[in-house]
Amino acid sequence: LEYIGIDKNGAITIEGTGTVSITANYKETDTQSASAASNPVTLTVNKDNTLTAENFNVTNNNHSYTGEGLTATVTAKDATIAERLGTLNITYHEKANTELGYQKQKEENQRQREENQRQREENQRQREENQRQKEENRRQKEENQKQKEEIAYLKEQNKRNKEEKDRLLKEIEQIKCSLV
């Protein structure tokens, strides 16, 4: 499909060929919870290259545009075409409105692309920050390990110093005793 638009009155405009599923969503209000219809409507538009404008009679198609969707009456000239296609209800809008719809969709697509790009950049910044934090944590862990080793060394040194002090005090005591 080339374009799908919905106006404020709920009229759906489909241009091109393809399939679309339409689900009605109800916005939450003060008196109603948000919800969605349980059975979406699926529409398929197929292109039949064998049909041309000459296969149809178009009447009631000379209107002055008023801002509202206008209708034309379309009937197949051949009964087998009419039987195959069923009833044709045609609503048309001023071309500028369709172009405005295209433009709005393009702008929305561009806005979404920009938002996606911003989100990707933010995710990248977050990954880089996480990497910096991991590196800082690793560095801090190494520093903590070095400090633990230094504390253990100083405790051992302190123990040796105390033993040396005790030995020297005993020696001094022995010397004092021998002098007396």
Short mmCIF file of N, CA and C in Angstrom, two decimals, residues 3-164:
data_model
loop_
_atom_site.label_atom_id
_atom_site.label_comp_id
_atom_site.label_asym_id
_atom_site.label_seq_id
_atom_site.Cartn_x
_atom_site.Cartn_y
_atom_site.Cartn_z
N TYR A 3 -0.39 4.42 0.79
CA TYR A 3 -0.82 5.39 1.80
C TYR A 3 -2.05 4.85 2.50
N ILE A 4 -2.08 5.01 3.82
CA ILE A 4 -3.26 4.73 4.61
C ILE A 4 -3.46 5.93 5.51
N GLY A 5 -4.63 6.52 5.47
CA GLY A 5 -4.91 7.68 6.31
C GLY A 5 -6.25 7.54 6.99
N ILE A 6 -6.35 8.11 8.16
CA ILE A 6 -7.62 8.11 8.91
C ILE A 6 -7.89 9.54 9.31
N ASP A 7 -9.07 10.04 8.95
CA ASP A 7 -9.38 11.41 9.34
C ASP A 7 -10.02 11.43 10.72
N LYS A 8 -10.30 12.63 11.23
CA LYS A 8 -10.82 12.76 12.59
C LYS A 8 -12.21 12.15 12.76
N ASN A 9 -12.90 11.88 11.66
CA ASN A 9 -14.22 11.25 11.74
C ASN A 9 -14.15 9.73 11.59
N GLY A 10 -12.94 9.20 11.41
CA GLY A 10 -12.77 7.76 11.30
C GLY A 10 -12.80 7.23 9.89
N ALA A 11 -12.92 8.09 8.89
CA ALA A 11 -12.90 7.63 7.50
C ALA A 11 -11.48 7.19 7.16
N ILE A 12 -11.35 6.00 6.59
CA ILE A 12 -10.05 5.43 6.26
C ILE A 12 -9.82 5.57 4.76
N THR A 13 -8.66 6.09 4.39
CA THR A 13 -8.29 6.24 2.99
C THR A 13 -7.12 5.30 2.72
N ILE A 14 -7.27 4.44 1.71
CA ILE A 14 -6.22 3.50 1.33
C ILE A 14 -5.88 3.77 -0.12
N GLU A 15 -4.59 3.90 -0.41
CA GLU A 15 -4.14 4.09 -1.78
C GLU A 15 -3.13 3.01 -2.10
N GLY A 16 -3.21 2.46 -3.29
CA GLY A 16 -2.29 1.43 -3.72
C GLY A 16 -2.91 0.06 -3.51
N THR A 17 -2.10 -0.97 -3.70
CA THR A 17 -2.57 -2.34 -3.55
C THR A 17 -1.85 -3.00 -2.39
N GLY A 18 -2.48 -3.97 -1.77
CA GLY A 18 -1.89 -4.69 -0.66
C GLY A 18 -2.95 -5.04 0.37
N THR A 19 -2.49 -5.47 1.54
CA THR A 19 -3.38 -5.89 2.61
C THR A 19 -3.07 -5.08 3.86
N VAL A 20 -4.11 -4.70 4.57
CA VAL A 20 -3.95 -3.97 5.82
C VAL A 20 -4.95 -4.53 6.83
N SER A 21 -4.51 -4.66 8.09
CA SER A 21 -5.41 -5.05 9.17
C SER A 21 -5.67 -3.81 10.00
N ILE A 22 -6.93 -3.55 10.27
CA ILE A 22 -7.32 -2.35 11.00
C ILE A 22 -7.93 -2.80 12.33
N THR A 23 -7.37 -2.30 13.42
CA THR A 23 -7.89 -2.60 14.76
C THR A 23 -8.33 -1.30 15.39
N ALA A 24 -9.54 -1.29 15.93
CA ALA A 24 -10.03 -0.11 16.63
C ALA A 24 -9.47 -0.11 18.04
N ASN A 25 -8.86 1.00 18.41
CA ASN A 25 -8.36 1.18 19.77
C ASN A 25 -9.18 2.27 20.43
N TYR A 26 -9.56 2.06 21.66
CA TYR A 26 -10.36 3.03 22.39
C TYR A 26 -9.47 3.71 23.42
N LYS A 27 -9.38 5.00 23.31
CA LYS A 27 -8.54 5.76 24.22
C LYS A 27 -9.20 5.83 25.59
N GLU A 28 -8.38 5.81 26.64
CA GLU A 28 -8.92 5.90 27.99
C GLU A 28 -9.50 7.29 28.24
N THR A 29 -10.64 7.31 28.89
CA THR A 29 -11.28 8.57 29.28
C THR A 29 -11.60 8.47 30.77
N ASP A 30 -12.28 9.50 31.29
CA ASP A 30 -12.68 9.47 32.70
C ASP A 30 -13.66 8.34 33.00
N THR A 31 -14.42 7.93 32.00
CA THR A 31 -15.45 6.93 32.23
C THR A 31 -15.20 5.61 31.52
N GLN A 32 -14.09 5.48 30.80
CA GLN A 32 -13.85 4.28 30.00
C GLN A 32 -12.37 3.93 30.03
N SER A 33 -12.07 2.64 30.19
CA SER A 33 -10.69 2.17 30.15
C SER A 33 -10.24 2.05 28.70
N ALA A 34 -8.94 2.15 28.50
CA ALA A 34 -8.39 1.94 27.16
C ALA A 34 -8.55 0.47 26.79
N SER A 35 -8.89 0.22 25.53
CA SER A 35 -9.03 -1.16 25.07
C SER A 35 -8.89 -1.18 23.56
N ALA A 36 -8.86 -2.40 23.02
CA ALA A 36 -8.78 -2.57 21.57
C ALA A 36 -9.82 -3.59 21.15
N ALA A 37 -10.34 -3.42 19.95
CA ALA A 37 -11.30 -4.40 19.42
C ALA A 37 -10.58 -5.73 19.27
N SER A 38 -11.31 -6.81 19.55
CA SER A 38 -10.66 -8.12 19.53
C SER A 38 -10.55 -8.71 18.13
N ASN A 39 -11.33 -8.25 17.19
CA ASN A 39 -11.29 -8.81 15.84
C ASN A 39 -10.94 -7.71 14.83
N PRO A 40 -9.67 -7.63 14.41
CA PRO A 40 -9.33 -6.61 13.42
C PRO A 40 -9.99 -6.90 12.08
N VAL A 41 -10.20 -5.85 11.33
CA VAL A 41 -10.76 -5.97 9.99
C VAL A 41 -9.60 -5.98 9.02
N THR A 42 -9.56 -6.98 8.15
CA THR A 42 -8.48 -7.07 7.16
C THR A 42 -9.05 -6.71 5.80
N LEU A 43 -8.38 -5.76 5.15
CA LEU A 43 -8.78 -5.33 3.81
C LEU A 43 -7.65 -5.64 2.85
N THR A 44 -8.02 -6.17 1.69
CA THR A 44 -7.03 -6.44 0.65
C THR A 44 -7.46 -5.71 -0.61
N VAL A 45 -6.54 -4.95 -1.16
CA VAL A 45 -6.79 -4.25 -2.41
C VAL A 45 -5.87 -4.88 -3.46
N ASN A 46 -6.49 -5.47 -4.50
CA ASN A 46 -5.73 -6.10 -5.58
C ASN A 46 -5.86 -5.26 -6.84
N LYS A 47 -4.83 -5.26 -7.60
CA LYS A 47 -4.87 -4.54 -8.87
C LYS A 47 -5.29 -5.51 -9.97
N ASP A 48 -6.29 -5.12 -10.72
CA ASP A 48 -6.76 -5.94 -11.83
C ASP A 48 -6.39 -5.20 -13.11
N ASN A 49 -5.33 -5.63 -13.74
CA ASN A 49 -4.82 -4.92 -14.92
C ASN A 49 -5.74 -5.04 -16.14
N THR A 50 -6.74 -5.91 -16.04
CA THR A 50 -7.63 -6.07 -17.19
C THR A 50 -8.72 -5.02 -17.21
N LEU A 51 -8.94 -4.35 -16.08
CA LEU A 51 -9.99 -3.33 -16.02
C LEU A 51 -9.42 -1.95 -16.32
N THR A 52 -10.18 -1.17 -17.05
CA THR A 52 -9.78 0.20 -17.35
C THR A 52 -10.99 1.09 -17.09
N ALA A 53 -10.80 2.38 -17.18
CA ALA A 53 -11.89 3.34 -16.94
C ALA A 53 -13.05 3.09 -17.89
N GLU A 54 -12.76 2.55 -19.07
CA GLU A 54 -13.82 2.31 -20.06
C GLU A 54 -14.80 1.22 -19.61
N ASN A 55 -14.42 0.42 -18.60
CA ASN A 55 -15.29 -0.63 -18.11
C ASN A 55 -16.37 -0.11 -17.15
N PHE A 56 -16.34 1.19 -16.81
CA PHE A 56 -17.24 1.72 -15.78
C PHE A 56 -17.94 2.99 -16.25
N ASN A 57 -19.12 3.20 -15.67
CA ASN A 57 -19.84 4.45 -15.81
C ASN A 57 -19.66 5.20 -14.49
N VAL A 58 -19.23 6.44 -14.57
CA VAL A 58 -19.04 7.26 -13.37
C VAL A 58 -19.99 8.44 -13.48
N THR A 59 -20.85 8.58 -12.48
CA THR A 59 -21.79 9.70 -12.43
C THR A 59 -21.69 10.36 -11.06
N ASN A 60 -22.35 11.49 -10.94
CA ASN A 60 -22.35 12.23 -9.68
C ASN A 60 -20.91 12.56 -9.25
N ASN A 61 -20.12 13.00 -10.24
CA ASN A 61 -18.71 13.24 -9.95
C ASN A 61 -18.28 14.67 -10.24
N ASN A 62 -19.21 15.56 -10.35
CA ASN A 62 -18.88 16.94 -10.65
C ASN A 62 -19.21 17.78 -9.41
N HIS A 63 -18.25 17.88 -8.51
CA HIS A 63 -18.47 18.56 -7.24
C HIS A 63 -17.49 19.72 -7.08
N SER A 64 -17.87 20.67 -6.27
CA SER A 64 -16.94 21.69 -5.78
C SER A 64 -16.49 21.22 -4.41
N TYR A 65 -15.21 21.19 -4.21
CA TYR A 65 -14.70 20.63 -2.96
C TYR A 65 -15.08 21.54 -1.79
N THR A 66 -15.61 20.93 -0.71
CA THR A 66 -16.08 21.68 0.46
C THR A 66 -15.24 21.40 1.70
N GLY A 67 -14.23 20.55 1.58
CA GLY A 67 -13.44 20.17 2.75
C GLY A 67 -13.86 18.82 3.29
N GLU A 68 -14.98 18.30 2.83
CA GLU A 68 -15.47 16.99 3.25
C GLU A 68 -15.25 16.00 2.11
N GLY A 69 -15.21 14.71 2.46
CA GLY A 69 -15.11 13.69 1.43
C GLY A 69 -16.36 13.68 0.57
N LEU A 70 -16.19 13.58 -0.72
CA LEU A 70 -17.32 13.58 -1.65
C LEU A 70 -17.41 12.22 -2.33
N THR A 71 -18.58 11.86 -2.82
CA THR A 71 -18.75 10.55 -3.42
C THR A 71 -19.08 10.68 -4.90
N ALA A 72 -18.73 9.61 -5.60
CA ALA A 72 -19.11 9.48 -7.00
C ALA A 72 -19.80 8.13 -7.12
N THR A 73 -20.70 8.01 -8.05
CA THR A 73 -21.38 6.75 -8.29
C THR A 73 -20.66 6.03 -9.42
N VAL A 74 -20.22 4.80 -9.15
CA VAL A 74 -19.48 4.03 -10.13
C VAL A 74 -20.23 2.73 -10.35
N THR A 75 -20.54 2.44 -11.60
CA THR A 75 -21.19 1.16 -11.92
C THR A 75 -20.45 0.53 -13.08
N ALA A 76 -20.33 -0.78 -13.02
CA ALA A 76 -19.67 -1.51 -14.10
C ALA A 76 -20.60 -1.57 -15.30
N LYS A 77 -20.04 -1.42 -16.49
CA LYS A 77 -20.84 -1.49 -17.71
C LYS A 77 -21.22 -2.94 -18.01
N ASP A 78 -20.41 -3.88 -17.58
CA ASP A 78 -20.65 -5.29 -17.87
C ASP A 78 -21.12 -5.99 -16.60
N ALA A 79 -22.16 -6.80 -16.68
CA ALA A 79 -22.74 -7.47 -15.51
C ALA A 79 -21.73 -8.44 -14.87
N THR A 80 -20.87 -9.08 -15.66
CA THR A 80 -19.91 -10.02 -15.05
C THR A 80 -18.86 -9.27 -14.23
N ILE A 81 -18.49 -8.08 -14.68
CA ILE A 81 -17.56 -7.26 -13.89
C ILE A 81 -18.24 -6.80 -12.62
N ALA A 82 -19.49 -6.36 -12.72
CA ALA A 82 -20.24 -5.92 -11.55
C ALA A 82 -20.38 -7.06 -10.55
N GLU A 83 -20.64 -8.26 -11.05
CA GLU A 83 -20.80 -9.43 -10.18
C GLU A 83 -19.47 -9.75 -9.49
N ARG A 84 -18.39 -9.63 -10.24
CA ARG A 84 -17.07 -9.94 -9.69
C ARG A 84 -16.61 -8.91 -8.66
N LEU A 85 -16.91 -7.65 -8.89
CA LEU A 85 -16.44 -6.59 -8.01
C LEU A 85 -17.42 -6.26 -6.89
N GLY A 86 -18.67 -6.53 -7.07
CA GLY A 86 -19.65 -6.13 -6.06
C GLY A 86 -19.91 -4.64 -6.15
N THR A 87 -20.35 -4.06 -5.04
CA THR A 87 -20.68 -2.63 -5.00
C THR A 87 -19.41 -1.82 -4.82
N LEU A 88 -19.28 -0.79 -5.62
CA LEU A 88 -18.15 0.11 -5.50
C LEU A 88 -18.62 1.41 -4.86
N ASN A 89 -18.05 1.75 -3.74
CA ASN A 89 -18.32 3.03 -3.09
C ASN A 89 -17.05 3.84 -3.17
N ILE A 90 -17.10 4.93 -3.83
CA ILE A 90 -15.92 5.76 -4.04
C ILE A 90 -16.09 7.07 -3.29
N THR A 91 -15.12 7.36 -2.43
CA THR A 91 -15.07 8.66 -1.77
C THR A 91 -13.77 9.31 -2.21
N TYR A 92 -13.84 10.55 -2.61
CA TYR A 92 -12.61 11.20 -3.02
C TYR A 92 -12.43 12.50 -2.27
N HIS A 93 -11.17 12.89 -2.17
CA HIS A 93 -10.80 14.09 -1.45
C HIS A 93 -9.95 14.96 -2.36
N GLU A 94 -9.88 16.20 -2.01
CA GLU A 94 -9.06 17.12 -2.77
C GLU A 94 -7.62 16.60 -2.77
N LYS A 95 -6.96 16.67 -3.89
CA LYS A 95 -5.60 16.14 -4.06
C LYS A 95 -4.65 16.73 -3.02
N ALA A 96 -4.80 18.00 -2.71
CA ALA A 96 -3.91 18.64 -1.74
C ALA A 96 -3.98 17.93 -0.39
N ASN A 97 -5.17 17.45 0.00
CA ASN A 97 -5.30 16.76 1.28
C ASN A 97 -4.51 15.45 1.28
N THR A 98 -4.55 14.75 0.16
CA THR A 98 -3.78 13.51 0.06
C THR A 98 -2.30 13.83 0.15
N GLU A 99 -1.87 14.86 -0.56
CA GLU A 99 -0.47 15.25 -0.50
C GLU A 99 -0.10 15.70 0.91
N LEU A 100 -1.03 16.36 1.60
CA LEU A 100 -0.79 16.77 2.97
C LEU A 100 -0.62 15.53 3.85
N GLY A 101 -1.45 14.51 3.60
CA GLY A 101 -1.32 13.25 4.35
C GLY A 101 0.02 12.60 4.11
N TYR A 102 0.46 12.59 2.84
CA TYR A 102 1.78 12.06 2.52
C TYR A 102 2.86 12.84 3.26
N GLN A 103 2.73 14.17 3.22
CA GLN A 103 3.73 15.02 3.86
C GLN A 103 3.76 14.78 5.37
N LYS A 104 2.59 14.67 5.98
CA LYS A 104 2.54 14.40 7.42
C LYS A 104 3.19 13.06 7.73
N GLN A 105 2.92 12.06 6.90
CA GLN A 105 3.52 10.74 7.12
C GLN A 105 5.03 10.80 6.95
N LYS A 106 5.50 11.53 5.93
CA LYS A 106 6.93 11.67 5.73
C LYS A 106 7.57 12.36 6.94
N GLU A 107 6.91 13.41 7.43
CA GLU A 107 7.44 14.13 8.59
C GLU A 107 7.48 13.22 9.82
N GLU A 108 6.43 12.44 10.01
CA GLU A 108 6.39 11.51 11.15
C GLU A 108 7.48 10.45 10.99
N ASN A 109 7.67 9.93 9.77
CA ASN A 109 8.73 8.95 9.53
C ASN A 109 10.10 9.56 9.82
N GLN A 110 10.30 10.80 9.38
CA GLN A 110 11.58 11.48 9.63
C GLN A 110 11.78 11.71 11.12
N ARG A 111 10.74 12.12 11.82
CA ARG A 111 10.83 12.32 13.26
C ARG A 111 11.18 11.00 13.95
N GLN A 112 10.56 9.92 13.50
CA GLN A 112 10.84 8.61 14.09
C GLN A 112 12.28 8.17 13.81
N ARG A 113 12.77 8.42 12.58
CA ARG A 113 14.16 8.10 12.27
C ARG A 113 15.11 8.88 13.17
N GLU A 114 14.82 10.18 13.36
CA GLU A 114 15.67 11.01 14.21
C GLU A 114 15.63 10.52 15.66
N GLU A 115 14.44 10.15 16.13
CA GLU A 115 14.32 9.62 17.50
C GLU A 115 15.09 8.31 17.63
N ASN A 116 14.99 7.44 16.63
CA ASN A 116 15.74 6.18 16.65
C ASN A 116 17.24 6.44 16.67
N GLN A 117 17.69 7.40 15.87
CA GLN A 117 19.11 7.75 15.85
C GLN A 117 19.55 8.30 17.19
N ARG A 118 18.73 9.16 17.79
CA ARG A 118 19.05 9.71 19.11
C ARG A 118 19.16 8.58 20.13
N GLN A 119 18.24 7.62 20.06
CA GLN A 119 18.25 6.50 20.98
C GLN A 119 19.49 5.63 20.78
N ARG A 120 19.87 5.40 19.51
CA ARG A 120 21.10 4.64 19.25
C ARG A 120 22.32 5.35 19.83
N GLU A 121 22.38 6.68 19.65
CA GLU A 121 23.51 7.45 20.19
C GLU A 121 23.53 7.39 21.71
N GLU A 122 22.36 7.49 22.33
CA GLU A 122 22.27 7.40 23.78
C GLU A 122 22.70 6.02 24.26
N ASN A 123 22.28 4.98 23.56
CA ASN A 123 22.70 3.62 23.91
C ASN A 123 24.21 3.47 23.80
N GLN A 124 24.79 4.06 22.74
CA GLN A 124 26.24 4.00 22.56
C GLN A 124 26.95 4.73 23.69
N ARG A 125 26.45 5.91 24.07
CA ARG A 125 27.04 6.65 25.19
C ARG A 125 26.97 5.82 26.48
N GLN A 126 25.84 5.16 26.67
CA GLN A 126 25.66 4.34 27.87
C GLN A 126 26.64 3.16 27.87
N ARG A 127 26.82 2.52 26.70
CA ARG A 127 27.79 1.42 26.62
C ARG A 127 29.20 1.91 26.94
N GLU A 128 29.55 3.08 26.40
CA GLU A 128 30.88 3.64 26.67
C GLU A 128 31.05 3.97 28.14
N GLU A 129 30.02 4.53 28.74
CA GLU A 129 30.07 4.85 30.17
C GLU A 129 30.19 3.57 30.99
N ASN A 130 29.45 2.54 30.63
CA ASN A 130 29.55 1.25 31.32
C ASN A 130 30.97 0.69 31.20
N GLN A 131 31.56 0.81 30.01
CA GLN A 131 32.93 0.32 29.80
C GLN A 131 33.91 1.11 30.66
N ARG A 132 33.74 2.43 30.73
CA ARG A 132 34.62 3.25 31.58
C ARG A 132 34.46 2.84 33.05
N GLN A 133 33.23 2.59 33.46
CA GLN A 133 32.98 2.20 34.85
C GLN A 133 33.62 0.85 35.15
N LYS A 134 33.52 -0.10 34.21
CA LYS A 134 34.15 -1.41 34.40
C LYS A 134 35.66 -1.25 34.55
N GLU A 135 36.25 -0.40 33.71
CA GLU A 135 37.69 -0.17 33.76
C GLU A 135 38.07 0.47 35.09
N GLU A 136 37.29 1.43 35.54
CA GLU A 136 37.55 2.07 36.84
C GLU A 136 37.42 1.07 37.98
N ASN A 137 36.42 0.20 37.92
CA ASN A 137 36.25 -0.83 38.95
C ASN A 137 37.44 -1.80 38.96
N ARG A 138 37.91 -2.18 37.77
CA ARG A 138 39.06 -3.06 37.68
C ARG A 138 40.30 -2.40 38.26
N ARG A 139 40.52 -1.12 37.93
CA ARG A 139 41.66 -0.37 38.46
C ARG A 139 41.56 -0.26 39.98
N GLN A 140 40.36 0.02 40.49
CA GLN A 140 40.16 0.14 41.93
C GLN A 140 40.42 -1.20 42.63
N LYS A 141 40.01 -2.29 42.01
CA LYS A 141 40.24 -3.62 42.57
C LYS A 141 41.74 -3.90 42.65
N GLU A 142 42.48 -3.55 41.60
CA GLU A 142 43.93 -3.73 41.61
C GLU A 142 44.57 -2.89 42.71
N GLU A 143 44.11 -1.66 42.86
CA GLU A 143 44.63 -0.76 43.89
C GLU A 143 44.34 -1.33 45.28
N ASN A 144 43.13 -1.84 45.47
CA ASN A 144 42.77 -2.45 46.75
C ASN A 144 43.67 -3.66 47.04
N GLN A 145 43.94 -4.47 46.03
CA GLN A 145 44.80 -5.64 46.21
C GLN A 145 46.21 -5.20 46.60
N LYS A 146 46.73 -4.16 45.96
CA LYS A 146 48.06 -3.66 46.31
C LYS A 146 48.09 -3.16 47.75
N GLN A 147 47.03 -2.47 48.17
CA GLN A 147 46.97 -1.96 49.53
C GLN A 147 46.90 -3.10 50.54
N LYS A 148 46.13 -4.16 50.21
CA LYS A 148 46.07 -5.33 51.10
C LYS A 148 47.45 -5.96 51.25
N GLU A 149 48.17 -6.09 50.14
CA GLU A 149 49.51 -6.67 50.18
C GLU A 149 50.46 -5.79 51.00
N GLU A 150 50.33 -4.46 50.85
CA GLU A 150 51.18 -3.55 51.61
C GLU A 150 50.86 -3.61 53.09
N ILE A 151 49.59 -3.71 53.44
CA ILE A 151 49.19 -3.84 54.85
C ILE A 151 49.74 -5.14 55.43
N ALA A 152 49.62 -6.23 54.68
CA ALA A 152 50.17 -7.51 55.15
C ALA A 152 51.68 -7.41 55.35
N TYR A 153 52.36 -6.75 54.43
CA TYR A 153 53.80 -6.57 54.55
C TYR A 153 54.13 -5.74 55.79
N LEU A 154 53.38 -4.63 55.99
CA LEU A 154 53.65 -3.77 57.15
C LEU A 154 53.35 -4.49 58.47
N LYS A 155 52.31 -5.31 58.49
CA LYS A 155 52.01 -6.09 59.69
C LYS A 155 53.17 -7.05 59.99
N GLU A 156 53.64 -7.70 58.96
CA GLU A 156 54.78 -8.62 59.13
C GLU A 156 56.01 -7.85 59.60
N GLN A 157 56.25 -6.69 59.03
CA GLN A 157 57.39 -5.86 59.42
C GLN A 157 57.23 -5.41 60.87
N ASN A 158 56.02 -5.01 61.23
CA ASN A 158 55.73 -4.58 62.61
C ASN A 158 56.00 -5.74 63.58
N LYS A 159 55.56 -6.95 63.20
CA LYS A 159 55.79 -8.13 64.04
C LYS A 159 57.29 -8.36 64.22
N ARG A 160 58.07 -8.28 63.14
CA ARG A 160 59.52 -8.47 63.23
C ARG A 160 60.16 -7.38 64.09
N ASN A 161 59.67 -6.14 63.91
CA ASN A 161 60.20 -5.04 64.72
C ASN A 161 59.92 -5.26 66.20
N LYS A 162 58.71 -5.74 66.52
CA LYS A 162 58.36 -6.00 67.91
C LYS A 162 59.24 -7.11 68.47
N GLU A 163 59.43 -8.17 67.69
CA GLU A 163 60.30 -9.26 68.13
C GLU A 163 61.72 -8.75 68.35
N GLU A 164 62.18 -7.90 67.45
CA GLU A 164 63.54 -7.33 67.58
C GLU A 164 63.61 -6.45 68.82
#
